[in-house]
Each structure stands twice: as structure tokens, then as C-alpha cells.
mmCIF file of C-alpha atoms in Angstrom:
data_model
loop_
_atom_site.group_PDB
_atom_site.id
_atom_site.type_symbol
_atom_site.label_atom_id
_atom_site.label_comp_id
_atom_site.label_asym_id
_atom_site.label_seq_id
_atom_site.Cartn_x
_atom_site.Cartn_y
_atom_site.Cartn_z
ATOM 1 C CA UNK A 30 0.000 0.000 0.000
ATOM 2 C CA UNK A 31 3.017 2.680 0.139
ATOM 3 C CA UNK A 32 3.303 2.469 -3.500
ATOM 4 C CA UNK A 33 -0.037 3.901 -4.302
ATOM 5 C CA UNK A 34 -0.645 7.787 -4.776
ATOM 6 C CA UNK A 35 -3.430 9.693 -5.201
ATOM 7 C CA UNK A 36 -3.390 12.515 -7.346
ATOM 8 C CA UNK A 37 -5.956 15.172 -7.705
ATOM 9 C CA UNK A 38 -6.773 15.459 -11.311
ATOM 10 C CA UNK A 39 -9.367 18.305 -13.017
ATOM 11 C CA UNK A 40 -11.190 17.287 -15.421
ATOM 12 C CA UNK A 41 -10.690 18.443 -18.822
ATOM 13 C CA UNK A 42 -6.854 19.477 -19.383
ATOM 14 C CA UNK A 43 -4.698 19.491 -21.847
ATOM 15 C CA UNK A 44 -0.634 18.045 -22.074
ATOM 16 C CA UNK A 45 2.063 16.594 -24.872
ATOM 17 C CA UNK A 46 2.445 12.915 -24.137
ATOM 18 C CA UNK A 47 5.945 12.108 -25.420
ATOM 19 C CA UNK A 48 6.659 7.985 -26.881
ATOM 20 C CA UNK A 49 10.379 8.925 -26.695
ATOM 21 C CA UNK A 50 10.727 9.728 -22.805
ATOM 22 C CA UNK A 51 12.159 6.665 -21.005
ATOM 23 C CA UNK A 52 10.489 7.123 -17.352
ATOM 24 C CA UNK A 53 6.520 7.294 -16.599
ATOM 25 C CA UNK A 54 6.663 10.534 -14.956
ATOM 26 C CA UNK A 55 8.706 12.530 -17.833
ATOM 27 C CA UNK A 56 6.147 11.524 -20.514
ATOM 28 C CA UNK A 57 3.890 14.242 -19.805
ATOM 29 C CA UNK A 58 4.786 17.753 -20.834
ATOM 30 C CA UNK A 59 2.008 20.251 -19.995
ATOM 31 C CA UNK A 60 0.835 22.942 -22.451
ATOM 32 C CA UNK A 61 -0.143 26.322 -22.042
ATOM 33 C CA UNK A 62 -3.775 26.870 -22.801
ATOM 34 C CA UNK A 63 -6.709 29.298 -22.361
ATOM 35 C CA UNK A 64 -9.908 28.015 -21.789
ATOM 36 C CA UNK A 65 -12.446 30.247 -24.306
ATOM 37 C CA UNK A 66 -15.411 28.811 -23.015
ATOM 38 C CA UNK A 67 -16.556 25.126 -22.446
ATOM 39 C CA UNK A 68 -16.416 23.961 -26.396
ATOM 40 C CA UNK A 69 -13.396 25.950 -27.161
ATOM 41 C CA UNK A 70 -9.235 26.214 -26.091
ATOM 42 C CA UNK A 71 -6.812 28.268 -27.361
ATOM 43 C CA UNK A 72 -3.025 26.209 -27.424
ATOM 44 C CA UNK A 73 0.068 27.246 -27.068
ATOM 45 C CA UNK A 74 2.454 24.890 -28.438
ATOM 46 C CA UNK A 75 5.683 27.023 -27.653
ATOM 47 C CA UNK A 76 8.497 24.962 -25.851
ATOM 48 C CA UNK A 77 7.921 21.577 -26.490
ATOM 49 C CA UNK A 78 9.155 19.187 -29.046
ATOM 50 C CA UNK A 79 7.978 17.237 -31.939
ATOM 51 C CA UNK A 80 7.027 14.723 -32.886
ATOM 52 C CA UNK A 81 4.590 14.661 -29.701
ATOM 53 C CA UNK A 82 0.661 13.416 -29.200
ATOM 54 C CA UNK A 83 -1.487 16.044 -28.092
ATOM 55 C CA UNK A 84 -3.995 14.687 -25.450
ATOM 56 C CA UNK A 85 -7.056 16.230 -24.112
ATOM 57 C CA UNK A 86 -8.397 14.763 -20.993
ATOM 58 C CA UNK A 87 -12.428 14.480 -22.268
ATOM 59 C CA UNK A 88 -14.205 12.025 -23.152
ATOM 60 C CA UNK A 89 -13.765 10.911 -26.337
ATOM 61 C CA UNK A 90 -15.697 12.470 -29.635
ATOM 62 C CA UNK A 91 -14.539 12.754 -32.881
ATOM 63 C CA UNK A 92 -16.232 16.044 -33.080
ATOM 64 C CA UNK A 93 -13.449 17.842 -31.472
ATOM 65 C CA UNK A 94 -11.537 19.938 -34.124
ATOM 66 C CA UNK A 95 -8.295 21.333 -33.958
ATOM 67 C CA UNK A 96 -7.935 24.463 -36.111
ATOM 68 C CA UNK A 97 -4.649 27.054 -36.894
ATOM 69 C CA UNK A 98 -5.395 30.141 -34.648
ATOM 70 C CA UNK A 99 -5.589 33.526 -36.969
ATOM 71 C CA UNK A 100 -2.492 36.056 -36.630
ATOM 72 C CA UNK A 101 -2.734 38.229 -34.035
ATOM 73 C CA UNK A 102 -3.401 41.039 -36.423
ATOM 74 C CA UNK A 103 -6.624 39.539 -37.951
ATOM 75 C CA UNK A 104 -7.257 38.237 -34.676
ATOM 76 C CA UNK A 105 -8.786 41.407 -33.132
ATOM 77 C CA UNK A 106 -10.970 41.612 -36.300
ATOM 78 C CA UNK A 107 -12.852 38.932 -35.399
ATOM 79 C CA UNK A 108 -15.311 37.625 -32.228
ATOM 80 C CA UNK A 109 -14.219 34.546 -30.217
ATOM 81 C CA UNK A 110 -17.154 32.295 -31.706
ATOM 82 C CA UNK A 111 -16.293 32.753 -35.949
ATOM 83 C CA UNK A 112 -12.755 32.733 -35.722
ATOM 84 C CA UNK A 113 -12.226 29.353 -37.091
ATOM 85 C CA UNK A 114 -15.369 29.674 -39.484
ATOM 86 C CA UNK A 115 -13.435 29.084 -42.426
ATOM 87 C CA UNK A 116 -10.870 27.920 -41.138
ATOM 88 C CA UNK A 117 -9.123 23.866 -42.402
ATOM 89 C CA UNK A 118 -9.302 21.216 -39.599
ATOM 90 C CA UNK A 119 -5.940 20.570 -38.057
ATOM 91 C CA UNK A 120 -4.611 17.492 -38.650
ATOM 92 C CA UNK A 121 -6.741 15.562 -40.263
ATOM 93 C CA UNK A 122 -6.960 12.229 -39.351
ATOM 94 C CA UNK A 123 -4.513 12.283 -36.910
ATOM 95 C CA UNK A 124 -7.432 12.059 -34.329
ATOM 96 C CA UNK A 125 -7.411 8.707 -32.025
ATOM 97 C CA UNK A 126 -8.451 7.573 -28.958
ATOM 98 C CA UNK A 127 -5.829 7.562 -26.136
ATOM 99 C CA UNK A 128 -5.958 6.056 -22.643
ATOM 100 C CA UNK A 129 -9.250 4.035 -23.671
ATOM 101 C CA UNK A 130 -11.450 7.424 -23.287
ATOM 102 C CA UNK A 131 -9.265 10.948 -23.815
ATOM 103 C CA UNK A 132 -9.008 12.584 -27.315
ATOM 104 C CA UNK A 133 -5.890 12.686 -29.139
ATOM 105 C CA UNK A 134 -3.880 14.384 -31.871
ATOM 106 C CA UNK A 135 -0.712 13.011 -33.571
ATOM 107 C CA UNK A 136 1.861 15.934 -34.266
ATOM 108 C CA UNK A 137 4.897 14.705 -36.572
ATOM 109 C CA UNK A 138 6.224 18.548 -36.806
ATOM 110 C CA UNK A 139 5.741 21.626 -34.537
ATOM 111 C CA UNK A 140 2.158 23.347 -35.455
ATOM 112 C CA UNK A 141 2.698 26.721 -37.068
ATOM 113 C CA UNK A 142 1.723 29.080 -33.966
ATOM 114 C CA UNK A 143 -1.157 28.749 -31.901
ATOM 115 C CA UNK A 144 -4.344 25.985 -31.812
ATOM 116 C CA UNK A 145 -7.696 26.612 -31.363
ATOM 117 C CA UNK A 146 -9.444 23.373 -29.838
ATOM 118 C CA UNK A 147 -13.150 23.433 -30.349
ATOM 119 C CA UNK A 148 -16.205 21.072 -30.164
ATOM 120 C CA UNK A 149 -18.022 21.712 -33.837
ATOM 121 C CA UNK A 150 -21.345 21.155 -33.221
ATOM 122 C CA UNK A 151 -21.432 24.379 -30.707
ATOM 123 C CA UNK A 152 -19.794 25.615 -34.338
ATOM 124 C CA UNK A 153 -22.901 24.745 -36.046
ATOM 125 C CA UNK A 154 -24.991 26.312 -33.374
ATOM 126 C CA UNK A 155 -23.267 29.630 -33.610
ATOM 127 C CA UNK A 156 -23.679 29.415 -37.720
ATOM 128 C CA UNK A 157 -27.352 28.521 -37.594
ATOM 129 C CA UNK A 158 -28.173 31.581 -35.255
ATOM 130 C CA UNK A 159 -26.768 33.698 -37.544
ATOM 131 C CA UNK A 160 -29.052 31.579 -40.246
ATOM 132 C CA UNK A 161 -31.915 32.279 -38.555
ATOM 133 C CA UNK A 162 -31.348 35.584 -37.375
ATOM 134 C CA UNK A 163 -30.523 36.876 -41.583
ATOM 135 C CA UNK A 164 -33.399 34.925 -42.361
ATOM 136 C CA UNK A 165 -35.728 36.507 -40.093
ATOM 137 C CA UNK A 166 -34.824 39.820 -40.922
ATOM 138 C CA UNK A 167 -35.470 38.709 -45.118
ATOM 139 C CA UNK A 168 -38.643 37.478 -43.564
ATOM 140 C CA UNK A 169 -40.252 40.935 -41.780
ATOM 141 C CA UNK A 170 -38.359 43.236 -44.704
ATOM 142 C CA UNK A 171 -40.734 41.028 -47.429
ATOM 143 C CA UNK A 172 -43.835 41.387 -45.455
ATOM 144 C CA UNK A 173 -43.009 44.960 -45.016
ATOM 145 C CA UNK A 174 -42.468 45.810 -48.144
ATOM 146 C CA UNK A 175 -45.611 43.829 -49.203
ATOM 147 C CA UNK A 176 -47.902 45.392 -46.586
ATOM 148 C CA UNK A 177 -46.421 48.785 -48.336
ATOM 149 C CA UNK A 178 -47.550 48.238 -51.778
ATOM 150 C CA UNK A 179 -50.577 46.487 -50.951
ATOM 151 C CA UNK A 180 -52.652 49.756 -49.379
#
């Protein structure tokens, strides 16, 4: 029984799990990240080196996207919830499952910059809103305009 530790551990996170490091305890490298909201991280992948396998301690789902964050320059331009609207996924196909239940990303070279994690169906959420929202507006500017040349 003096063998066993327990270790607090919060639930999600994010670290580089190295193949190449020989003990248990230097596998793990942790990353610098910003949490945007619940469906979205922003990565720094600064200091560590490649090749390296990205984990993220959640559940498993192959809807979890990795995209290139925009330069900082463009990256006032835009809100928090379209920056990676057109955007390409980040690496694709390079997504397995690690540890029987956390999402993970192969790297074989150092990611230009920064990463932006994010869930895409909240993606698809944001985009429809903005659907329905354009839509709507088409919608009351037609019956205006046909209540106007109707009298």
C-alpha cells in the first residue's frame, strides 16, 4: 500500500504525451492553454518538441476539431465564436483515442503558432443563429415591403 498515490486530477486538461521519454513521470509535458469557453481552447504549443501526441483529458468524440489560430493582427478583427469559421481542420486524421477514453492528436512537426481546440457542433450552433437571425430579418423586410404596396 506505500506504493499507491493519489493525485488530484481536473477534469478536462490538456498536455504533450511524449513515446520517446524513457520514465513514466517525464512523458507528460504540460501545455499552455486558455480556456475560451466550455467547447473551445486556445493552445500554445511554444516549448515543447515534436514529434509529440497532443492529449485532451475528455471524453472521447470525434467532433473535437483542432484548427490554426488567426495572426494576431486579424485576430482582433474577429469575435471569439467565428474565428475558425473558415478555417481547415488541423490534422486531419490524426485524431485517435488515447488512454481508452481521452481525445488525441498526432503531431509529426511543430504546429505553425497557436491551436484553437473546439467542439463543432457548438460551431454549427453559432452558424445557424446567424441563419436564422438573416433569415428573419429577409422574412419581416418582405412582409413589409408587401404590406407597403398592398394599401
Amino acid at each position: 500500500m506505500k506504493d499507491i498515490s493519489v493525485e488530484e486530477v481536473i477534469s478536462p486538461s490538456l498536455y504533450f504525451a511524449s513515446e520517446t521519454q524513457s520514465s513514466a513521470s517525464s512523458i507528460i509535458q504540460p501545455i499552455t492553454y486558455e480556456r475560451i469557453n466550455q467547447t473551445k481552447y486556445r493552445i500554445d504549443t511554444s516549448g515543447n518538441t515534436f514529434p509529440m501526441v497532443m492529449v485532451f483529458n475528455e471524453n472521447f468524440n470525434n467532433k473535437w476539431k483542432l484548427y490554426e489560430a488567426l495572426p494576431n493582427g486579424l485576430k482582433n478583427k474577429v469575435t471569439e465564436f467565428t474565428q475558425t469559421w473558415f478555417q481547415k481542420i488541423l490534422p486531419e486524421g490524426r485524431h485517435f483515442t488515447m488512454y481508452g477514453f481521452a481525445n488525441a492528436w498526432y503531431f509529426d512537426k511543430k504546429p505553425e503558432g497557436e491551436l484553437i481546440l473546439e467542439f463543432y457542433p457548438q460551431k454549427m450552433f453559432y452558424q445557424g443563429i446567424i441563419v436564422s437571425i438573416i433569415s428573419l430579418g429577409i422574412v419581416i423586410c418582405l412582409y413589409l415591403i408587401r404590406s407597403k404596396y398592398k394599401n
